[in-house]
Amino acid sequence: MQKRLIEKLAENKRHMLMSEIKKKLVPCAERGFTYRFADLSQSKQLLELVLSNSIPANTREVDALEKTEAKQLIWKISQSYVAYDDRDVLLFHQYSSEIGALISSFGKCLEHLDGIFECIGFDKGLLNHSFILVEPKGQFGLCILHTEYGCEVVYW
């Protein structure tokens, strides 16, 4: 009985968190942003891979970025990824390790950066509110990770 109750509570929490993310993305969805939730285990594995620094990538430390500066940097770096506009990417958010990241096209994520930054709470300056976009097989990624001393821009 207790095991069933624990499972039901976990399921309810998952649904509540998914609803919260969906609610935050309503303005984006109304303007054409399409997404779905990724498999939880895939999300966890990919996030662990990114955060472990085991992917050879271009990395540079920068001072803490405001949203406007971060978006400009993302747009500048993304110019090298134009061929990937239609490719699916995982977009991580503060609850990705509990409900899975979001899957959308790279181009749609760039098109809706303002709403995505609001959804992930980028301006909170915490690691779990970082901007992390990664191709499902890890072939390319574009991240602005909040660190203790500022931000790390990571892309490959």
Coordinates of N, CA and C in Angstrom, one line a residue:
M1 N 0.8 -1.2 0.0 CA 0.0 0.0 0.0 C 0.9 1.3 0.0
Q2 N 1.9 1.3 0.9 CA 2.8 2.4 1.0 C 3.5 2.6 -0.3
K3 N 4.0 1.5 -0.9 CA 4.7 1.6 -2.2 C 3.8 2.2 -3.3
R4 N 2.6 1.8 -3.4 CA 1.7 2.4 -4.3 C 1.4 3.8 -4.1
L5 N 1.3 4.3 -2.9 CA 1.1 5.7 -2.5 C 2.3 6.5 -3.0
I6 N 3.5 6.0 -2.7 CA 4.8 6.7 -3.1 C 4.8 6.8 -4.6
E7 N 4.5 5.7 -5.4 CA 4.4 5.8 -6.8 C 3.4 6.8 -7.3
K8 N 2.3 6.8 -6.7 CA 1.2 7.8 -7.1 C 1.6 9.2 -6.8
L9 N 2.3 9.5 -5.7 CA 2.8 10.8 -5.4 C 3.8 11.3 -6.4
A10 N 4.7 10.3 -6.8 CA 5.8 10.7 -7.8 C 5.1 11.0 -9.2
E11 N 4.1 10.2 -9.5 CA 3.4 10.4 -10.8 C 2.7 11.8 -10.8
N12 N 2.0 12.1 -9.6 CA 1.4 13.4 -9.5 C 2.3 14.5 -9.6
K13 N 3.5 14.4 -9.0 CA 4.5 15.4 -9.0 C 5.0 15.6 -10.5
R14 N 5.2 14.5 -11.2 CA 5.7 14.6 -12.6 C 4.6 15.3 -13.4
H15 N 3.4 15.0 -13.2 CA 2.3 15.7 -14.0 C 2.2 17.2 -13.7
M16 N 2.4 17.5 -12.4 CA 2.4 18.9 -12.0 C 3.5 19.7 -12.6
L17 N 4.7 19.1 -12.6 CA 5.9 19.8 -13.2 C 5.7 19.9 -14.7
M18 N 5.2 18.9 -15.4 CA 5.0 19.0 -16.8 C 4.0 20.1 -17.1
S19 N 2.9 20.2 -16.3 CA 1.9 21.2 -16.5 C 2.5 22.6 -16.3
E20 N 3.4 22.7 -15.3 CA 4.1 24.0 -15.1 C 4.9 24.4 -16.3
I21 N 5.7 23.5 -16.8 CA 6.5 23.8 -18.0 C 5.6 24.2 -19.2
K22 N 4.5 23.4 -19.4 CA 3.6 23.7 -20.5 C 3.0 25.1 -20.4
K23 N 2.6 25.4 -19.1 CA 2.0 26.7 -18.9 C 3.0 27.8 -19.2
K24 N 4.2 27.7 -18.8 CA 5.2 28.7 -19.1 C 5.5 28.8 -20.6
L25 N 5.2 27.8 -21.4 CA 5.5 27.8 -22.8 C 4.3 28.2 -23.7
V26 N 3.1 28.4 -23.0 CA 1.9 28.8 -23.8 C 2.1 30.0 -24.7
P27 N 2.8 31.1 -24.3 CA 3.0 32.2 -25.2 C 3.8 31.7 -26.5
C28 N 4.8 30.9 -26.2 CA 5.6 30.4 -27.4 C 4.8 29.5 -28.3
A29 N 4.0 28.6 -27.7 CA 3.2 27.7 -28.5 C 2.2 28.4 -29.3
E30 N 1.7 29.5 -28.7 CA 0.7 30.3 -29.5 C 1.4 31.0 -30.7
R31 N 2.7 31.2 -30.7 CA 3.4 31.8 -31.8 C 4.1 30.7 -32.6
G32 N 3.8 29.4 -32.5 CA 4.3 28.4 -33.4 C 5.4 27.5 -32.8
F33 N 5.7 27.6 -31.5 CA 6.8 26.8 -31.0 C 6.1 25.4 -30.7
T34 N 6.7 24.4 -31.3 CA 6.2 23.0 -31.1 C 7.3 22.2 -30.4
Y35 N 6.8 21.4 -29.5 CA 7.8 20.6 -28.7 C 7.0 19.4 -28.1
R36 N 7.8 18.4 -27.6 CA 7.3 17.3 -26.9 C 8.3 17.0 -25.8
F37 N 7.9 16.2 -24.8 CA 8.8 15.8 -23.7 C 9.7 14.6 -24.2
A38 N 11.0 14.7 -23.9 CA 11.9 13.6 -24.2 C 11.8 12.5 -23.2
D39 N 12.3 11.4 -23.5 CA 12.4 10.2 -22.6 C 13.3 10.7 -21.4
L40 N 12.8 10.3 -20.2 CA 13.5 10.8 -19.0 C 15.0 10.2 -18.9
S41 N 15.1 8.9 -19.2 CA 16.5 8.3 -19.1 C 17.4 8.9 -20.1
Q42 N 16.9 9.2 -21.4 CA 17.8 9.8 -22.4 C 18.2 11.2 -21.9
S43 N 17.2 11.9 -21.4 CA 17.5 13.3 -20.9 C 18.6 13.3 -19.8
K44 N 18.5 12.4 -18.9 CA 19.4 12.3 -17.8 C 20.8 11.9 -18.3
Q45 N 20.9 11.0 -19.2 CA 22.2 10.5 -19.8 C 22.9 11.7 -20.5
L46 N 22.1 12.3 -21.3 CA 22.7 13.4 -22.1 C 23.1 14.6 -21.3
L47 N 22.3 14.9 -20.3 CA 22.7 16.0 -19.4 C 24.0 15.7 -18.6
E48 N 24.1 14.4 -18.2 CA 25.3 14.0 -17.4 C 26.5 14.1 -18.4
L49 N 26.3 13.7 -19.6 CA 27.4 13.8 -20.6 C 27.9 15.2 -20.8
V50 N 26.9 16.1 -20.9 CA 27.3 17.5 -21.1 C 28.0 18.1 -19.9
L51 N 27.4 17.9 -18.7 CA 28.0 18.4 -17.5 C 29.3 17.8 -17.0
S52 N 29.6 16.6 -17.5 CA 30.8 15.9 -17.1 C 32.0 16.4 -17.9
N53 N 31.8 17.3 -18.9 CA 32.9 17.9 -19.8 C 33.6 16.8 -20.5
S54 N 32.9 15.7 -20.8 CA 33.5 14.6 -21.6 C 33.4 14.7 -23.1
I55 N 32.6 15.7 -23.6 CA 32.5 16.0 -25.0 C 33.5 17.0 -25.4
P56 N 34.4 16.7 -26.4 CA 35.3 17.7 -26.8 C 34.5 18.9 -27.4
A57 N 34.8 20.1 -26.8 CA 34.0 21.3 -27.1 C 34.8 22.5 -27.0
N58 N 34.3 23.6 -27.6 CA 34.8 24.9 -27.5 C 34.2 25.4 -26.2
T59 N 35.1 25.9 -25.3 CA 34.6 26.4 -24.0 C 35.3 27.7 -23.6
R60 N 34.5 28.6 -23.2 CA 35.2 29.8 -22.7 C 34.3 30.4 -21.5
E61 N 35.1 31.0 -20.6 CA 34.4 31.6 -19.4 C 34.1 33.0 -19.7
V62 N 32.9 33.5 -19.3 CA 32.6 34.9 -19.5 C 31.9 35.3 -18.2
D63 N 31.9 36.6 -18.0 CA 31.2 37.2 -16.8 C 29.7 36.8 -16.9
A64 N 29.0 36.8 -15.8 CA 27.6 36.5 -15.8 C 26.9 37.3 -16.9
L65 N 26.1 36.7 -17.6 CA 25.4 37.3 -18.8 C 24.0 37.6 -18.5
E66 N 23.6 38.8 -18.9 CA 22.1 39.2 -18.8 C 21.5 38.5 -20.0
K67 N 20.2 38.4 -20.0 CA 19.4 37.7 -21.1 C 19.8 38.3 -22.5
T68 N 19.8 39.6 -22.6 CA 20.1 40.2 -23.9 C 21.5 39.8 -24.4
E69 N 22.5 39.8 -23.6 CA 23.8 39.4 -24.0 C 23.9 38.0 -24.3
A70 N 23.2 37.1 -23.5 CA 23.2 35.7 -23.8 C 22.6 35.4 -25.1
K71 N 21.4 36.0 -25.4 CA 20.7 35.8 -26.7 C 21.6 36.2 -27.9
Q72 N 22.3 37.3 -27.7 CA 23.2 37.8 -28.8 C 24.3 36.8 -29.1
L73 N 24.8 36.3 -28.0 CA 25.9 35.3 -28.1 C 25.4 34.0 -28.7
I74 N 24.2 33.6 -28.3 CA 23.6 32.4 -28.9 C 23.4 32.6 -30.4
W75 N 22.9 33.7 -30.8 CA 22.6 34.0 -32.2 C 23.9 34.0 -33.0
K76 N 25.0 34.6 -32.4 CA 26.3 34.7 -33.1 C 26.8 33.3 -33.3
I77 N 26.8 32.4 -32.3 CA 27.4 31.1 -32.4 C 26.5 30.2 -33.3
S78 N 25.2 30.4 -33.2 CA 24.3 29.6 -34.0 C 24.5 29.7 -35.5
Q79 N 25.1 30.8 -35.9 CA 25.3 31.0 -37.4 C 26.1 29.9 -38.0
S80 N 26.9 29.2 -37.2 CA 27.7 28.1 -37.7 C 26.9 26.8 -37.8
Y81 N 25.7 26.9 -37.3 CA 24.8 25.7 -37.2 C 23.6 25.8 -38.1
V82 N 23.6 26.7 -39.1 CA 22.4 26.9 -39.9 C 21.9 25.6 -40.6
A83 N 22.8 24.8 -40.9 CA 22.4 23.5 -41.6 C 21.6 22.6 -40.6
Y84 N 21.6 22.9 -39.4 CA 20.9 22.1 -38.4 C 19.5 22.6 -38.0
D85 N 19.1 23.7 -38.6 CA 17.8 24.3 -38.2 C 16.6 23.3 -38.1
D86 N 16.5 22.3 -38.9 CA 15.4 21.4 -38.9 C 15.7 20.2 -38.0
R87 N 16.9 20.1 -37.4 CA 17.3 18.9 -36.6 C 16.7 19.1 -35.2
D88 N 16.3 18.0 -34.7 CA 15.8 17.9 -33.3 C 16.9 18.2 -32.3
V89 N 16.6 18.9 -31.2 CA 17.5 19.1 -30.1 C 16.7 18.9 -28.8
L90 N 17.5 18.6 -27.8 CA 16.9 18.5 -26.5 C 17.2 19.9 -25.8
L91 N 16.1 20.5 -25.3 CA 16.2 21.7 -24.6 C 16.0 21.4 -23.1
F92 N 17.0 21.6 -22.3 CA 16.9 21.3 -20.9 C 16.4 22.5 -20.1
H93 N 15.7 22.1 -19.1 CA 15.0 23.1 -18.2 C 15.2 22.7 -16.7
Q94 N 14.8 23.4 -15.8 CA 15.1 23.2 -14.4 C 14.5 21.8 -13.9
Y95 N 13.5 21.2 -14.6 CA 13.0 20.0 -14.1 C 13.3 18.8 -15.1
S96 N 14.3 19.0 -15.9 CA 14.7 17.9 -16.9 C 15.0 16.6 -16.3
S97 N 15.7 16.6 -15.1 CA 16.1 15.4 -14.5 C 14.9 14.7 -13.8
E98 N 13.7 15.4 -13.8 CA 12.5 14.7 -13.2 C 11.5 14.4 -14.2
I99 N 11.4 15.1 -15.3 CA 10.3 14.9 -16.3 C 10.8 14.8 -17.7
G100 N 12.1 15.0 -17.9 CA 12.7 14.9 -19.2 C 12.8 16.3 -19.9
A101 N 13.8 16.4 -20.7 CA 14.0 17.7 -21.5 C 12.9 17.8 -22.5
L102 N 12.9 18.9 -23.2 CA 11.9 19.1 -24.3 C 12.6 18.8 -25.6
I103 N 11.9 18.3 -26.6 CA 12.4 18.1 -27.9 C 11.7 19.1 -28.8
S104 N 12.5 19.8 -29.6 CA 12.0 20.7 -30.6 C 13.1 20.8 -31.7
S105 N 12.8 21.6 -32.7 CA 13.8 21.8 -33.8 C 14.8 22.9 -33.3
F106 N 16.0 22.8 -33.7 CA 17.0 23.8 -33.4 C 16.5 25.2 -33.8
G107 N 16.0 25.3 -35.1 CA 15.5 26.6 -35.6 C 14.4 27.1 -34.7
K108 N 13.4 26.3 -34.3 CA 12.3 26.8 -33.5 C 12.8 27.3 -32.1
C109 N 13.8 26.6 -31.6 CA 14.4 27.1 -30.3 C 15.0 28.4 -30.4
L110 N 15.7 28.7 -31.5 CA 16.3 30.0 -31.8 C 15.3 31.0 -32.0
E111 N 14.2 30.7 -32.7 CA 13.2 31.6 -33.1 C 12.4 32.1 -31.8
H112 N 12.4 31.2 -30.8 CA 11.6 31.5 -29.6 C 12.5 31.7 -28.3
L113 N 13.7 32.2 -28.5 CA 14.6 32.4 -27.4 C 14.0 33.2 -26.2
D114 N 13.3 34.2 -26.5 CA 12.8 35.0 -25.4 C 11.9 34.2 -24.5
G115 N 11.0 33.5 -25.1 CA 10.0 32.6 -24.3 C 10.8 31.5 -23.6
I116 N 11.8 30.9 -24.3 CA 12.5 29.8 -23.7 C 13.3 30.3 -22.5
F117 N 13.9 31.5 -22.6 CA 14.7 32.1 -21.5 C 13.7 32.3 -20.3
E118 N 12.5 32.8 -20.5 CA 11.5 33.0 -19.5 C 11.2 31.6 -18.8
C119 N 10.9 30.6 -19.7 CA 10.6 29.3 -19.2 C 11.6 28.7 -18.3
I120 N 12.9 28.7 -18.7 CA 14.0 28.1 -18.0 C 14.4 28.9 -16.8
G121 N 14.0 30.2 -16.7 CA 14.4 31.0 -15.6 C 15.9 31.4 -15.7
F122 N 16.3 31.7 -16.9 CA 17.8 31.9 -17.2 C 18.3 33.0 -16.2
D123 N 17.6 34.0 -16.0 CA 18.1 35.1 -15.2 C 18.3 34.8 -13.7
K124 N 17.9 33.6 -13.3 CA 18.2 33.2 -11.9 C 19.6 32.9 -11.6
G125 N 20.4 32.7 -12.7 CA 21.8 32.5 -12.5 C 22.3 31.2 -11.8
L126 N 21.4 30.2 -11.8 CA 21.8 28.9 -11.2 C 22.0 27.9 -12.3
L127 N 22.8 26.9 -12.0 CA 23.2 25.8 -13.0 C 21.9 25.2 -13.6
N128 N 20.9 24.9 -12.8 CA 19.7 24.2 -13.3 C 18.8 25.1 -14.1
H129 N 19.2 26.4 -14.2 CA 18.5 27.4 -15.0 C 19.4 27.8 -16.2
S130 N 20.3 27.0 -16.6 CA 21.2 27.3 -17.7 C 20.5 27.0 -19.0
F131 N 21.1 27.6 -20.1 CA 20.6 27.3 -21.4 C 21.4 26.2 -22.0
I132 N 20.7 25.0 -22.3 CA 21.4 23.8 -22.8 C 20.6 23.2 -23.9
L133 N 21.1 23.3 -25.1 CA 20.5 22.7 -26.3 C 21.5 21.7 -26.8
V134 N 21.1 20.4 -27.0 CA 22.0 19.4 -27.4 C 21.2 18.4 -28.4
E135 N 21.9 18.1 -29.5 CA 21.3 17.1 -30.4 C 21.2 15.8 -29.7
P136 N 20.1 15.0 -29.9 CA 19.9 13.8 -29.1 C 21.0 12.8 -29.1
K137 N 21.9 12.8 -30.1 CA 23.0 11.8 -30.1 C 24.3 12.5 -29.7
G138 N 24.2 13.8 -29.3 CA 25.4 14.6 -28.8 C 26.3 15.0 -30.0
Q139 N 25.7 15.0 -31.2 CA 26.6 15.5 -32.3 C 26.9 16.9 -32.3
F140 N 26.0 17.7 -31.8 CA 26.3 19.2 -31.6 C 25.5 19.7 -30.4
G141 N 26.0 20.8 -29.9 CA 25.3 21.4 -28.7 C 25.7 22.8 -28.6
L142 N 24.9 23.6 -27.9 CA 25.1 25.0 -27.6 C 24.6 25.3 -26.2
C143 N 25.5 25.7 -25.3 CA 25.1 25.8 -23.9 C 25.7 27.1 -23.3
I144 N 24.9 27.7 -22.5 CA 25.4 28.8 -21.6 C 25.2 28.3 -20.2
L145 N 26.2 27.8 -19.5 CA 26.1 27.2 -18.2 C 26.4 28.3 -17.1
H146 N 25.5 28.4 -16.2 CA 25.8 29.3 -15.0 C 26.8 28.6 -14.1
T147 N 27.8 29.3 -13.7 CA 28.8 28.7 -12.8 C 28.9 29.6 -11.6
E148 N 29.7 29.3 -10.6 CA 29.9 30.0 -9.4 C 30.4 31.4 -9.7
Y149 N 31.2 31.6 -10.7 CA 31.8 32.9 -11.0 C 31.4 33.6 -12.2
G150 N 30.4 33.1 -12.9 CA 29.9 33.7 -14.1 C 29.2 32.7 -15.0
C151 N 29.6 32.6 -16.2 CA 29.0 31.7 -17.2 C 30.1 31.0 -18.0
E152 N 29.8 29.8 -18.4 CA 30.7 29.1 -19.4 C 29.9 28.9 -20.7
V153 N 30.4 29.3 -21.8 CA 29.8 29.1 -23.1 C 30.5 27.9 -23.6
V154 N 29.6 26.9 -24.0 CA 30.1 25.6 -24.4 C 29.4 25.3 -25.7
Y155 N 30.2 25.0 -26.8 CA 29.5 24.5 -28.0 C 30.5 23.6 -28.8
W156 N 29.9 22.7 -29.6 CA 30.6 21.8 -30.4 C 29.8 21.4 -31.6

